[in-house]
Amino acid sequence: MERLRGLLQRAQQLSPQGSQNIYKRVEGPHQGRLEEEEEDREEGAELPVHFCPMELKGPDSPGSRAGLPNLIPWAAAGRRAAPYLVLTALLIFTGAFLLGYVAFRRSCQACGDSLLVVSEDVNYELGLDSRQGTLYWSDLQAMFLRLLGEGRLEDTIRETSLRQRVAGSPGMAALAQDVVAALSHQKLDHVWTDTHYVGLQFPDLAHPNTLRWLDETGRAGEQLPLEDPDAYCPYSATGNATGKLVYAHYGRPEDLQGLRARGVELTDSLLLVRVGVTSFAQKVASAQDFGAKGVLIYPDPADFSQDPHKPSLSSHRAVYGHVHLGTGDPYTPGFPSFNQTQFPPVASSGLPSIPAQPISADIAFRLLRKLKGPVAPQEWQGRLPGSPYRLGPGPGLHLEVNNHRTSTPISNIFGCIEGLAEPDHYVVIGAQRDAWGPGAAKSAVGTGILLELVRTFSSMVSNGFRPRRSLLFISWDGGDFGSVGSTEWLEGYLSVLHLKAVAYVSLDNAVLGDDKFHAKTSPLLISLIENILKQVDSPNHSGQTLYEQVVFTNPSWDAEVIRPLPMDSSAYSFTAFAGVPAVEFSFLEDDPAYPFLHTKEDTYENLHKMLQGRLPAVAQAVAQLAGQLLIRLSHDHLLPFDFGRYGDVVLRHIGSLNEFSGDLKARGLTLQWVYSARGDYIRAAEKLRKEIYSSEERDERLMRMYNVRIMRVEYYLLSQYVSPADFPFRHIFLGHGDHTLGALLDHLQLLRSNSSGASPKLSQALGFQESRFRRQLALLTWTLQGAANALGGDVWNIDNNF
């Protein structure tokens, strides 16, 4: 009985007043004030007054101790009602949580209205400066496509192609003013220009380049007419070259090795090579390595479409192309060409020491008829009329090149939409503006798409869109001379850009056909490109996406689409020099290459005919692809980079390295360092991926930390152990020099190959050198190990087994 009395007394002490007050937080303009409400009760509902003390403490009731027996039924009732109280509390909590969640997802009235972007394949993105409430990725995508469709892309391409715009010309200056005016009329935060004074090479009109036969006495005789006298090779060595003619296919190292293996002498010869497969600069560099005196480059009909319904290149046209094995101003390597800057008296090592000249197919036919020697292999045969192609040697020729260097001002044009959350991180998109000829495919298409994207994103800003990161739209000058404008900008602001540039998207050479699609890109962007391809309609396969079009041809989509960045791409310097992931898109023909690139016949009409009227649709598809890529790169909370891909890249190359493990072991050498560094990189990437997966995406500080680590992966792969002045392309996978994986593989080839067939530069007359191998291995390994350590985060978190 005493135990029961104690329980009843405790219940009396916890009993509240007769009425119960509930406080709730007020939203809206009176946010932060607590408002008191009297809880409504139905008449006769007395139980809450007595069973609520089991959950809520309150003051003692003065008269509650009057009669203990009277409290017994109330205590029993309280015990019976307890489950209902718990259920009611859970319902109230659940309702409040849902209401709070919805209120949180909407705009805070005290902070201004917000635009909330929710993506189906990535978590939601939050932007500001809008009054549209919640906007899903599909809504943002629809807004972009709707506004893009309101433009006049086709007219812009046509009008640009009609304008004379050689770098440094009055026509280019007028076009630059028009582009600045067009950008200034859009809703951009900043518009400006950047002028560089660069060394460009032009033909000497008073002393044109010439090609002559040599007579029997060895003197220059009959002149061969250069039917396209304006065509030349910028940065060719000037002067005279005399030698016997040899046909060398595409002028690749393997072609020249094949000639030497057949007993054809290359030293002191003039090589006749075909346009295609490799760049002009690579052809001339290879010829120089094998001892040739000069190079003549011609377009063979076999390398272009034979479709009678498509236009073809005139036989009297030559193809233009620079021969600097590098990018930027070759007279200020590693330094920006700003006015009044003092430069060391040094020229780029990529400048050739032998002259080069483009010629037409007609002139090449006249030369090939004179060749003697063995018949060229079947795969070397072209489509010029006459007897089978022979290798030579042939009659002597005299080539005279009189190009002259001129200091020329060029102007890059910039427009910027500042980001809100990360304005100091830049997503860059650019297009070449200049052209040697009409340049419809070369630069007019890219310029037109760039201007349309500027207009579209400007309209999106007017409709409430704001990216998290800043968008930089750039129109480059000097592109036909080897990405001079873009490289000089990178050289001038390298210390800033490697910290702040997220990615670069190039619009150059975007439309050269419509049958297949290629993406020359950094491995970091491959997964993102795959995702975007699934959301862009094919321009010539109704009802299919670009991804479906690609996998229909080859189920391994990346084998069909993905290509490494070549040096003649404007995106190359961003990755190989500055360590910024980059991509360049191209629509191509199934047949051989677009024949008019870098010629006077690269007109809007020829490009339109080549695509059989589908040019507007294909250009629109490129704009859609590039625009959606920009949205993802500039607006996702977490950068959509696949940072684990480089582990796969190393793994692919390890297969090639393993071929030489036995030869190295016999010399007491090993590749174990590379294997260990690759393992550490894979572990660091997987650890970071797990950290990101388990983190809270709304933690802005944490997301920024992750983004900084992710966006600098490409930069980590620039070798820190070589000088940028000596080796500007320091990327261990894409660059040039002994620090690269490619150089290591070439050196290992000397363990087995007979160096007599190799170029003097490759064999170095000494074959395999152990000391050089050890240095190459150290440079490669420690760069890869450094990338793994940087990806791992803070020094106290690094865990490697090196």
PDB file of N, CA and C in Angstrom, residues 572 575-577 674 716-724 726-745 747 772-784:
ATOM      1  N   TYR A 572      45.023  21.342 -77.053  1.00  0.00           N
ATOM      2  CA  TYR A 572      46.215  20.621 -76.603  1.00  0.00           C
ATOM      3  C   TYR A 572      46.999  21.399 -75.552  1.00  0.00           C
ATOM      4  N   THR A 575      45.826  21.297 -71.873  1.00  0.00           N
ATOM      5  CA  THR A 575      46.115  20.102 -71.093  1.00  0.00           C
ATOM      6  C   THR A 575      47.608  19.851 -70.964  1.00  0.00           C
ATOM      7  N   ALA A 576      48.342  19.833 -72.088  1.00  0.00           N
ATOM      8  CA  ALA A 576      49.751  19.449 -72.064  1.00  0.00           C
ATOM      9  C   ALA A 576      50.642  20.531 -71.473  1.00  0.00           C
ATOM     10  N   PHE A 577      50.246  21.801 -71.595  1.00  0.00           N
ATOM     11  CA  PHE A 577      51.064  22.907 -71.094  1.00  0.00           C
ATOM     12  C   PHE A 577      50.565  23.426 -69.750  1.00  0.00           C
ATOM     13  N   VAL A 674      57.075   2.074 -61.225  1.00  0.00           N
ATOM     14  CA  VAL A 674      55.881   2.531 -61.938  1.00  0.00           C
ATOM     15  C   VAL A 674      54.652   1.790 -61.446  1.00  0.00           C
ATOM     16  N   TYR A 716      48.462  17.883 -61.683  1.00  0.00           N
ATOM     17  CA  TYR A 716      49.391  17.009 -60.978  1.00  0.00           C
ATOM     18  C   TYR A 716      50.209  16.164 -61.946  1.00  0.00           C
ATOM     19  N   LEU A 717      49.697  15.952 -63.163  1.00  0.00           N
ATOM     20  CA  LEU A 717      50.377  15.101 -64.140  1.00  0.00           C
ATOM     21  C   LEU A 717      51.374  15.878 -64.997  1.00  0.00           C
ATOM     22  N   LEU A 718      51.565  17.168 -64.716  1.00  0.00           N
ATOM     23  CA  LEU A 718      52.655  17.928 -65.326  1.00  0.00           C
ATOM     24  C   LEU A 718      53.916  17.676 -64.494  1.00  0.00           C
ATOM     25  N   SER A 719      54.974  17.252 -65.140  1.00  0.00           N
ATOM     26  CA  SER A 719      56.194  16.942 -64.403  1.00  0.00           C
ATOM     27  C   SER A 719      56.749  18.198 -63.744  1.00  0.00           C
ATOM     28  N   GLN A 720      56.955  18.120 -62.445  1.00  0.00           N
ATOM     29  CA  GLN A 720      57.525  19.240 -61.699  1.00  0.00           C
ATOM     30  C   GLN A 720      59.057  19.215 -61.733  1.00  0.00           C
ATOM     31  N   TYR A 721      59.626  18.242 -62.419  1.00  0.00           N
ATOM     32  CA  TYR A 721      61.071  18.045 -62.386  1.00  0.00           C
ATOM     33  C   TYR A 721      61.772  18.518 -63.647  1.00  0.00           C
ATOM     34  N   VAL A 722      61.033  19.109 -64.585  1.00  0.00           N
ATOM     35  CA  VAL A 722      61.643  19.670 -65.797  1.00  0.00           C
ATOM     36  C   VAL A 722      61.204  21.115 -65.933  1.00  0.00           C
ATOM     37  N   SER A 723      61.995  21.908 -66.618  1.00  0.00           N
ATOM     38  CA  SER A 723      61.731  23.340 -66.761  1.00  0.00           C
ATOM     39  C   SER A 723      60.685  23.596 -67.838  1.00  0.00           C
ATOM     40  N   PRO A 724      59.673  24.435 -67.538  1.00  0.00           N
ATOM     41  CA  PRO A 724      58.693  24.780 -68.580  1.00  0.00           C
ATOM     42  C   PRO A 724      59.320  25.514 -69.757  1.00  0.00           C
ATOM     43  N   ASP A 726      62.272  24.815 -71.053  1.00  0.00           N
ATOM     44  CA  ASP A 726      62.919  23.812 -71.900  1.00  0.00           C
ATOM     45  C   ASP A 726      61.933  22.779 -72.427  1.00  0.00           C
ATOM     46  N   PHE A 727      60.959  22.420 -71.590  1.00  0.00           N
ATOM     47  CA  PHE A 727      59.954  21.417 -71.960  1.00  0.00           C
ATOM     48  C   PHE A 727      58.573  21.986 -71.641  1.00  0.00           C
ATOM     49  N   PRO A 728      58.020  22.825 -72.538  1.00  0.00           N
ATOM     50  CA  PRO A 728      56.731  23.462 -72.225  1.00  0.00           C
ATOM     51  C   PRO A 728      55.588  22.467 -72.058  1.00  0.00           C
ATOM     52  N   PHE A 729      55.659  21.323 -72.756  1.00  0.00           N
ATOM     53  CA  PHE A 729      54.581  20.330 -72.666  1.00  0.00           C
ATOM     54  C   PHE A 729      55.021  19.248 -71.670  1.00  0.00           C
ATOM     55  N   ARG A 730      54.761  19.523 -70.387  1.00  0.00           N
ATOM     56  CA  ARG A 730      55.304  18.692 -69.300  1.00  0.00           C
ATOM     57  C   ARG A 730      54.390  17.525 -68.924  1.00  0.00           C
ATOM     58  N   HIS A 731      53.257  17.394 -69.569  1.00  0.00           N
ATOM     59  CA  HIS A 731      52.319  16.323 -69.236  1.00  0.00           C
ATOM     60  C   HIS A 731      52.959  14.969 -69.535  1.00  0.00           C
ATOM     61  N   ILE A 732      52.935  14.062 -68.560  1.00  0.00           N
ATOM     62  CA  ILE A 732      53.675  12.802 -68.731  1.00  0.00           C
ATOM     63  C   ILE A 732      53.018  11.863 -69.740  1.00  0.00           C
ATOM     64  N   PHE A 733      51.744  12.092 -70.085  1.00  0.00           N
ATOM     65  CA  PHE A 733      51.074  11.244 -71.066  1.00  0.00           C
ATOM     66  C   PHE A 733      50.925  11.931 -72.420  1.00  0.00           C
ATOM     67  N   LEU A 734      50.795  13.239 -72.445  1.00  0.00           N
ATOM     68  CA  LEU A 734      50.558  13.963 -73.694  1.00  0.00           C
ATOM     69  C   LEU A 734      51.746  14.784 -74.160  1.00  0.00           C
ATOM     70  N   GLY A 735      52.698  15.039 -73.273  1.00  0.00           N
ATOM     71  CA  GLY A 735      53.771  15.977 -73.570  1.00  0.00           C
ATOM     72  C   GLY A 735      54.863  15.414 -74.450  1.00  0.00           C
ATOM     73  N   HIS A 736      55.951  16.184 -74.547  1.00  0.00           N
ATOM     74  CA  HIS A 736      57.112  15.802 -75.345  1.00  0.00           C
ATOM     75  C   HIS A 736      58.360  16.026 -74.516  1.00  0.00           C
ATOM     76  N   GLY A 737      59.238  15.029 -74.498  1.00  0.00           N
ATOM     77  CA  GLY A 737      60.464  15.105 -73.723  1.00  0.00           C
ATOM     78  C   GLY A 737      60.727  13.811 -72.986  1.00  0.00           C
ATOM     79  N   ASP A 738      61.925  13.703 -72.402  1.00  0.00           N
ATOM     80  CA  ASP A 738      62.322  12.466 -71.728  1.00  0.00           C
ATOM     81  C   ASP A 738      61.484  12.152 -70.498  1.00  0.00           C
ATOM     82  N   HIS A 739      60.727  13.109 -70.009  1.00  0.00           N
ATOM     83  CA  HIS A 739      59.914  12.893 -68.807  1.00  0.00           C
ATOM     84  C   HIS A 739      58.616  12.162 -69.114  1.00  0.00           C
ATOM     85  N   THR A 740      58.309  11.909 -70.372  1.00  0.00           N
ATOM     86  CA  THR A 740      57.007  11.352 -70.750  1.00  0.00           C
ATOM     87  C   THR A 740      57.050   9.834 -70.854  1.00  0.00           C
ATOM     88  N   LEU A 741      55.875   9.235 -70.741  1.00  0.00           N
ATOM     89  CA  LEU A 741      55.751   7.790 -70.891  1.00  0.00           C
ATOM     90  C   LEU A 741      56.105   7.363 -72.313  1.00  0.00           C
ATOM     91  N   GLY A 742      55.716   8.171 -73.298  1.00  0.00           N
ATOM     92  CA  GLY A 742      56.030   7.846 -74.684  1.00  0.00           C
ATOM     93  C   GLY A 742      57.526   7.775 -74.935  1.00  0.00           C
ATOM     94  N   ALA A 743      58.285   8.709 -74.338  1.00  0.00           N
ATOM     95  CA  ALA A 743      59.740   8.700 -74.506  1.00  0.00           C
ATOM     96  C   ALA A 743      60.348   7.460 -73.858  1.00  0.00           C
ATOM     97  N   LEU A 744      59.815   7.070 -72.713  1.00  0.00           N
ATOM     98  CA  LEU A 744      60.313   5.862 -72.050  1.00  0.00           C
ATOM     99  C   LEU A 744      60.080   4.629 -72.917  1.00  0.00           C
ATOM    100  N   LEU A 745      58.886   4.522 -73.519  1.00  0.00           N
ATOM    101  CA  LEU A 745      58.580   3.381 -74.386  1.00  0.00           C
ATOM    102  C   LEU A 745      59.480   3.378 -75.623  1.00  0.00           C
ATOM    103  N   HIS A 747      62.455   4.574 -75.832  1.00  0.00           N
ATOM    104  CA  HIS A 747      63.794   4.186 -75.400  1.00  0.00           C
ATOM    105  C   HIS A 747      63.884   2.681 -75.179  1.00  0.00           C
ATOM    106  N   ARG A 772      70.205   6.894 -68.846  1.00  0.00           N
ATOM    107  CA  ARG A 772      69.061   7.645 -69.349  1.00  0.00           C
ATOM    108  C   ARG A 772      67.760   6.975 -68.932  1.00  0.00           C
ATOM    109  N   PHE A 773      67.727   5.637 -68.996  1.00  0.00           N
ATOM    110  CA  PHE A 773      66.535   4.905 -68.592  1.00  0.00           C
ATOM    111  C   PHE A 773      66.200   5.172 -67.129  1.00  0.00           C
ATOM    112  N   ARG A 774      67.202   5.142 -66.255  1.00  0.00           N
ATOM    113  CA  ARG A 774      66.952   5.376 -64.841  1.00  0.00           C
ATOM    114  C   ARG A 774      66.382   6.774 -64.604  1.00  0.00           C
ATOM    115  N   ARG A 775      66.916   7.748 -65.318  1.00  0.00           N
ATOM    116  CA  ARG A 775      66.394   9.108 -65.168  1.00  0.00           C
ATOM    117  C   ARG A 775      64.954   9.199 -65.670  1.00  0.00           C
ATOM    118  N   GLN A 776      64.684   8.623 -66.835  1.00  0.00           N
ATOM    119  CA  GLN A 776      63.319   8.646 -67.381  1.00  0.00           C
ATOM    120  C   GLN A 776      62.343   7.983 -66.422  1.00  0.00           C
ATOM    121  N   LEU A 777      62.746   6.851 -65.868  1.00  0.00           N
ATOM    122  CA  LEU A 777      61.869   6.122 -64.959  1.00  0.00           C
ATOM    123  C   LEU A 777      61.596   6.946 -63.701  1.00  0.00           C
ATOM    124  N   ALA A 778      62.627   7.629 -63.195  1.00  0.00           N
ATOM    125  CA  ALA A 778      62.439   8.456 -62.005  1.00  0.00           C
ATOM    126  C   ALA A 778      61.513   9.633 -62.290  1.00  0.00           C
ATOM    127  N   LEU A 779      61.690  10.285 -63.429  1.00  0.00           N
ATOM    128  CA  LEU A 779      60.837  11.426 -63.785  1.00  0.00           C
ATOM    129  C   LEU A 779      59.378  11.005 -63.906  1.00  0.00           C
ATOM    130  N   LEU A 780      59.130   9.899 -64.586  1.00  0.00           N
ATOM    131  CA  LEU A 780      57.767   9.413 -64.780  1.00  0.00           C
ATOM    132  C   LEU A 780      57.158   8.966 -63.456  1.00  0.00           C
ATOM    133  N   THR A 781      57.921   8.173 -62.704  1.00  0.00           N
ATOM    134  CA  THR A 781      57.384   7.577 -61.487  1.00  0.00           C
ATOM    135  C   THR A 781      57.024   8.634 -60.453  1.00  0.00           C
ATOM    136  N   TRP A 782      57.935   9.575 -60.228  1.00  0.00           N
ATOM    137  CA  TRP A 782      57.677  10.539 -59.155  1.00  0.00           C
ATOM    138  C   TRP A 782      56.610  11.551 -59.531  1.00  0.00           C
ATOM    139  N   THR A 783      56.404  11.788 -60.814  1.00  0.00           N
ATOM    140  CA  THR A 783      55.271  12.631 -61.208  1.00  0.00           C
ATOM    141  C   THR A 783      53.962  11.913 -60.924  1.00  0.00           C
ATOM    142  N   LEU A 784      53.889  10.631 -61.272  1.00  0.00           N
ATOM    143  CA  LEU A 784      52.683   9.847 -61.008  1.00  0.00           C
ATOM    144  C   LEU A 784      52.478   9.670 -59.503  1.00  0.00           C
TER     145      LEU A 784
END
